[in-house]
Amino acid sequence: MESTRVDRWLWAVRLTKTRADAAAACRGGHVRVNDRPAKPATSVVAGDEVRLRNGQHTRIVEVARVIQKRVGAPDAATCLIDRTPAPPPEASIPVARRERGAGRPTKRERRELDEFRARQGRLG
């Protein structure tokens, strides 16, 4: 059965930009293989589940094929099965937003914002 290091596989399937980033994620505790913390040298084989926390996002992928060298994006996509759940839906309550750099609201805009917030407080 063919296997490879988890840091090398993460880099090869383009889940991290560099192999050094993949190794650092492993050392930092951001990678789990089959619900166990993974060191950079942890072996992965086809069928393993790999969880990678990258910033605020967690990717859950299943190893479909083991590769050791970086390949093109279409080929890399065939080497994993993405099991990441869909993100939660955005809040359905409308939020008053102003354009960035628009400055302070005018007196009229401020009254409209206060009225809007008061209506939201009564509804919710």
Coordinates of N, CA and C in Angstrom, one line a residue:
M1 N 0.8 -1.2 0.0 CA 0.0 0.0 0.0 C 0.9 1.2 0.0
E2 N 0.6 2.2 -0.9 CA 1.4 3.4 -1.0 C 1.0 4.4 0.1
S3 N 2.0 5.1 0.6 CA 1.7 6.1 1.6 C 2.8 7.2 1.4
T4 N 2.5 8.4 2.0 CA 3.4 9.5 2.0 C 3.2 10.4 3.2
R5 N 4.1 11.3 3.4 CA 4.0 12.2 4.6 C 2.9 13.1 4.4
V6 N 2.2 13.5 5.5 CA 1.1 14.3 5.5 C 1.4 15.8 5.0
D7 N 2.6 16.3 5.4 CA 3.0 17.6 5.0 C 3.2 17.7 3.5
R8 N 3.8 16.6 3.0 CA 4.1 16.5 1.5 C 2.8 16.4 0.8
W9 N 1.8 15.6 1.3 CA 0.5 15.4 0.6 C -0.3 16.7 0.6
L10 N -0.3 17.4 1.7 CA -1.0 18.7 1.8 C -0.5 19.7 0.8
W11 N 0.8 19.8 0.7 CA 1.4 20.7 -0.3 C 1.1 20.2 -1.7
A12 N 1.2 18.9 -2.0 CA 1.0 18.4 -3.3 C -0.4 18.6 -3.9
V13 N -1.4 18.5 -3.0 CA -2.8 18.7 -3.4 C -3.3 20.1 -3.3
R14 N -2.3 21.0 -3.0 CA -2.6 22.5 -3.0 C -3.5 22.9 -1.8
L15 N -3.4 22.3 -0.7 CA -4.2 22.8 0.5 C -3.4 23.8 1.2
T16 N -2.0 23.8 1.0 CA -1.1 24.8 1.6 C -0.3 25.3 0.4
K17 N 0.2 26.5 0.6 CA 1.0 27.1 -0.5 C 2.4 26.5 -0.6
T18 N 3.0 26.2 0.6 CA 4.4 25.6 0.6 C 4.4 24.4 1.5
R19 N 5.4 23.6 1.3 CA 5.6 22.4 2.2 C 5.9 22.9 3.6
A20 N 6.7 24.0 3.7 CA 7.0 24.5 5.0 C 5.8 25.0 5.8
D21 N 4.8 25.6 5.0 CA 3.5 26.0 5.7 C 2.8 24.7 6.2
A22 N 2.8 23.7 5.4 CA 2.1 22.4 5.8 C 2.8 21.8 7.1
A23 N 4.1 21.8 7.1 CA 4.9 21.3 8.3 C 4.6 22.2 9.5
A24 N 4.6 23.5 9.3 CA 4.3 24.4 10.4 C 2.9 24.2 11.0
A25 N 1.9 24.0 10.1 CA 0.5 23.7 10.5 C 0.5 22.4 11.3
C26 N 1.2 21.4 10.9 CA 1.3 20.1 11.7 C 1.9 20.3 13.0
R27 N 3.0 21.0 13.1 CA 3.7 21.3 14.4 C 2.8 22.2 15.3
G28 N 2.0 23.0 14.7 CA 1.1 23.9 15.5 C -0.2 23.3 15.9
G29 N -0.4 22.0 15.6 CA -1.6 21.3 16.0 C -2.8 21.6 15.1
H30 N -2.6 22.1 13.9 CA -3.7 22.4 13.0 C -4.1 21.3 12.1
V31 N -3.4 20.2 12.1 CA -3.7 19.1 11.2 C -4.0 17.9 12.0
R32 N -5.1 17.2 11.7 CA -5.4 15.9 12.3 C -5.7 14.9 11.2
V33 N -5.1 13.7 11.4 CA -5.4 12.6 10.5 C -6.1 11.5 11.3
N34 N -7.3 11.2 10.8 CA -8.2 10.2 11.4 C -8.4 10.6 12.9
D35 N -8.7 11.9 13.1 CA -9.0 12.4 14.5 C -7.8 12.3 15.5
R36 N -6.6 12.2 15.0 CA -5.4 12.2 15.8 C -4.5 13.3 15.4
P37 N -3.9 14.0 16.3 CA -3.0 15.1 15.9 C -1.9 14.5 15.1
A38 N -1.5 15.2 14.1 CA -0.5 14.7 13.1 C 0.8 15.6 13.2
K39 N 1.9 14.8 13.1 CA 3.2 15.5 13.0 C 3.5 15.5 11.5
P40 N 4.4 16.3 11.0 CA 4.7 16.4 9.6 C 5.0 15.1 9.0
A41 N 5.6 14.1 9.7 CA 6.0 12.9 9.1 C 4.9 11.8 9.2
T42 N 3.8 12.1 9.7 CA 2.7 11.1 9.8 C 2.3 10.6 8.4
S43 N 2.2 9.3 8.3 CA 1.9 8.8 7.0 C 0.4 8.9 6.7
V44 N 0.0 9.1 5.4 CA -1.4 9.1 5.0 C -1.5 8.1 3.8
V45 N -2.6 7.3 3.8 CA -2.9 6.4 2.8 C -4.3 6.7 2.2
A46 N -4.6 6.1 1.1 CA -6.0 6.4 0.5 C -7.0 5.9 1.5
G47 N -8.0 6.8 1.7 CA -9.1 6.5 2.7 C -9.0 7.2 4.0
D48 N -7.8 7.8 4.3 CA -7.7 8.6 5.5 C -8.4 9.9 5.5
E49 N -8.9 10.4 6.6 CA -9.5 11.7 6.7 C -8.5 12.7 7.3
V50 N -8.4 13.8 6.6 CA -7.4 14.8 7.0 C -8.2 16.1 7.3
R51 N -8.0 16.7 8.5 CA -8.6 17.9 8.9 C -7.5 19.0 9.0
L52 N -7.7 20.1 8.3 CA -6.7 21.2 8.2 C -7.4 22.5 8.6
R53 N -6.9 23.1 9.7 CA -7.4 24.4 10.1 C -6.5 25.4 9.6
N54 N -7.0 26.2 8.7 CA -6.2 27.3 8.0 C -6.9 28.6 8.3
G55 N -6.4 29.4 9.3 CA -7.1 30.6 9.6 C -8.3 30.3 10.4
Q56 N -9.5 30.8 10.0 CA -10.7 30.5 10.6 C -11.5 29.4 10.0
H57 N -11.0 28.9 8.8 CA -11.6 27.8 8.1 C -11.0 26.5 8.4
T58 N -11.9 25.4 8.5 CA -11.4 24.1 8.7 C -11.8 23.3 7.5
R59 N -10.8 22.7 6.8 CA -11.1 21.8 5.7 C -11.1 20.4 6.1
I60 N -12.1 19.6 5.7 CA -12.1 18.2 6.0 C -12.1 17.5 4.7
V61 N -11.0 16.7 4.4 CA -10.9 16.0 3.1 C -10.5 14.6 3.4
E62 N -10.9 13.8 2.4 CA -10.6 12.3 2.4 C -9.5 12.1 1.3
V63 N -8.5 11.4 1.7 CA -7.4 11.1 0.7 C -8.0 10.0 -0.3
A64 N -8.1 10.5 -1.5 CA -8.6 9.6 -2.6 C -7.4 8.9 -3.3
R65 N -6.3 9.6 -3.4 CA -5.1 9.1 -4.1 C -3.9 9.8 -3.5
V66 N -2.9 9.0 -3.3 CA -1.7 9.5 -2.7 C -0.7 10.0 -3.8
I67 N -0.3 11.2 -3.7 CA 0.7 11.7 -4.6 C 1.8 12.4 -3.8
Q68 N 3.0 12.4 -4.3 CA 4.1 13.0 -3.6 C 4.7 14.2 -4.2
K69 N 4.4 14.5 -5.5 CA 4.9 15.6 -6.2 C 3.7 16.6 -6.5
R70 N 4.0 17.9 -6.5 CA 2.9 18.8 -6.8 C 2.5 18.7 -8.3
V71 N 1.2 18.7 -8.5 CA 0.7 18.6 -9.9 C -0.2 19.7 -10.1
G72 N -0.8 19.8 -11.3 CA -1.7 20.9 -11.7 C -3.0 20.8 -10.9
A73 N -3.7 21.9 -10.8 CA -4.9 22.0 -9.9 C -6.0 21.0 -10.4
P74 N -6.2 20.8 -11.6 CA -7.2 19.8 -12.0 C -6.8 18.4 -11.5
D75 N -5.6 18.0 -11.7 CA -5.1 16.7 -11.2 C -5.1 16.6 -9.7
A76 N -4.8 17.7 -9.0 CA -4.8 17.7 -7.5 C -6.2 17.5 -7.0
A77 N -7.2 18.1 -7.7 CA -8.6 17.9 -7.2 C -9.1 16.5 -7.3
T78 N -8.5 15.7 -8.1 CA -8.9 14.2 -8.2 C -8.3 13.4 -7.0
C79 N -7.3 14.0 -6.3 CA -6.6 13.3 -5.3 C -7.3 13.4 -3.9
L80 N -8.3 14.2 -3.8 CA -9.0 14.3 -2.5 C -10.5 14.4 -2.7
I81 N -11.3 14.1 -1.7 CA -12.7 14.2 -1.7 C -13.0 15.2 -0.6
D82 N -13.6 16.3 -0.9 CA -13.9 17.4 0.0 C -15.1 17.1 0.8
R83 N -15.0 16.9 2.1 CA -16.1 16.6 3.0 C -16.4 17.8 4.0
T84 N -15.9 18.9 3.6 CA -16.1 20.1 4.5 C -17.6 20.5 4.4
P85 N -18.2 20.7 5.6 CA -19.6 21.0 5.6 C -19.8 22.4 5.1
A86 N -21.0 22.7 4.6 CA -21.3 24.0 4.0 C -21.3 25.0 5.2
P87 N -20.9 26.3 4.9 CA -20.9 27.3 5.9 C -22.3 27.6 6.4
P88 N -22.4 28.1 7.6 CA -23.8 28.4 8.1 C -24.3 29.6 7.3
P89 N -25.7 29.7 7.1 CA -26.2 30.8 6.3 C -26.0 32.1 7.1
E90 N -25.9 33.1 6.3 CA -25.7 34.5 6.9 C -26.9 34.9 7.6
A91 N -26.8 35.8 8.6 CA -27.9 36.3 9.4 C -28.9 36.9 8.5
S92 N -30.2 36.6 8.7 CA -31.3 37.0 7.9 C -31.7 38.4 8.3
I93 N -31.2 39.0 9.4 CA -31.6 40.3 9.8 C -30.8 41.3 9.1
P94 N -31.4 42.3 8.4 CA -30.7 43.3 7.7 C -29.8 44.1 8.6
V95 N -28.7 44.5 8.2 CA -27.8 45.3 9.0 C -27.5 46.6 8.2
A96 N -27.6 47.7 9.0 CA -27.4 49.0 8.4 C -25.9 49.1 8.2
R97 N -25.5 49.4 6.9 CA -24.0 49.5 6.6 C -23.8 50.8 5.8
R98 N -22.7 51.4 6.0 CA -22.3 52.6 5.3 C -21.1 52.2 4.4
E99 N -21.0 52.9 3.3 CA -19.8 52.7 2.5 C -18.6 53.1 3.2
R100 N -17.5 52.3 3.0 CA -16.3 52.6 3.7 C -15.7 53.9 3.2
G101 N -15.3 54.8 4.1 CA -14.8 56.1 3.7 C -15.8 57.1 3.4
A102 N -17.1 56.9 3.8 CA -18.2 57.8 3.5 C -18.2 58.9 4.5
G103 N -17.4 58.8 5.6 CA -17.4 59.9 6.6 C -18.5 59.7 7.6
R104 N -18.6 60.7 8.4 CA -19.7 60.6 9.5 C -21.0 60.7 8.8
P105 N -22.1 60.1 9.4 CA -23.4 60.3 8.9 C -23.9 61.7 9.2
T106 N -24.8 62.2 8.2 CA -25.4 63.5 8.4 C -26.5 63.3 9.5
K107 N -27.0 64.4 9.9 CA -28.0 64.4 11.0 C -29.2 63.6 10.5
R108 N -29.6 63.8 9.2 CA -30.7 63.0 8.7 C -30.4 61.5 8.6
E109 N -29.2 61.1 8.2 CA -28.9 59.7 8.1 C -28.8 59.1 9.5
R110 N -28.4 59.9 10.5 CA -28.3 59.4 11.9 C -29.7 59.1 12.4
R111 N -30.6 60.0 12.1 CA -32.0 59.8 12.6 C -32.6 58.6 11.9
E112 N -32.3 58.4 10.6 CA -32.8 57.2 10.0 C -32.2 55.9 10.6
L113 N -30.9 55.9 10.9 CA -30.3 54.8 11.5 C -30.9 54.5 12.9
D114 N -31.1 55.6 13.7 CA -31.7 55.4 15.0 C -33.1 54.8 14.9
E115 N -33.9 55.3 13.9 CA -35.2 54.7 13.7 C -35.2 53.3 13.3
F116 N -34.3 52.9 12.4 CA -34.1 51.6 11.9 C -33.7 50.6 13.1
R117 N -32.8 51.1 13.9 CA -32.4 50.2 15.0 C -33.5 50.1 16.1
A118 N -34.3 51.1 16.3 CA -35.4 51.0 17.2 C -36.4 50.0 16.7
R119 N -36.7 50.0 15.4 CA -37.6 49.0 14.8 C -37.1 47.6 14.9
Q120 N -35.8 47.5 14.7 CA -35.2 46.1 14.9 C -35.3 45.6 16.3
G121 N -35.1 46.5 17.3 CA -35.2 46.1 18.7 C -36.6 45.7 19.0
R122 N -37.6 46.3 18.5 CA -39.0 45.9 18.8 C -39.4 44.5 18.1
L123 N -38.8 44.3 16.9 CA -39.2 43.1 16.2 C -38.5 41.9 16.8
G124 N -37.2 42.0 17.2 CA -36.4 40.9 17.7 C -36.5 40.7 19.1

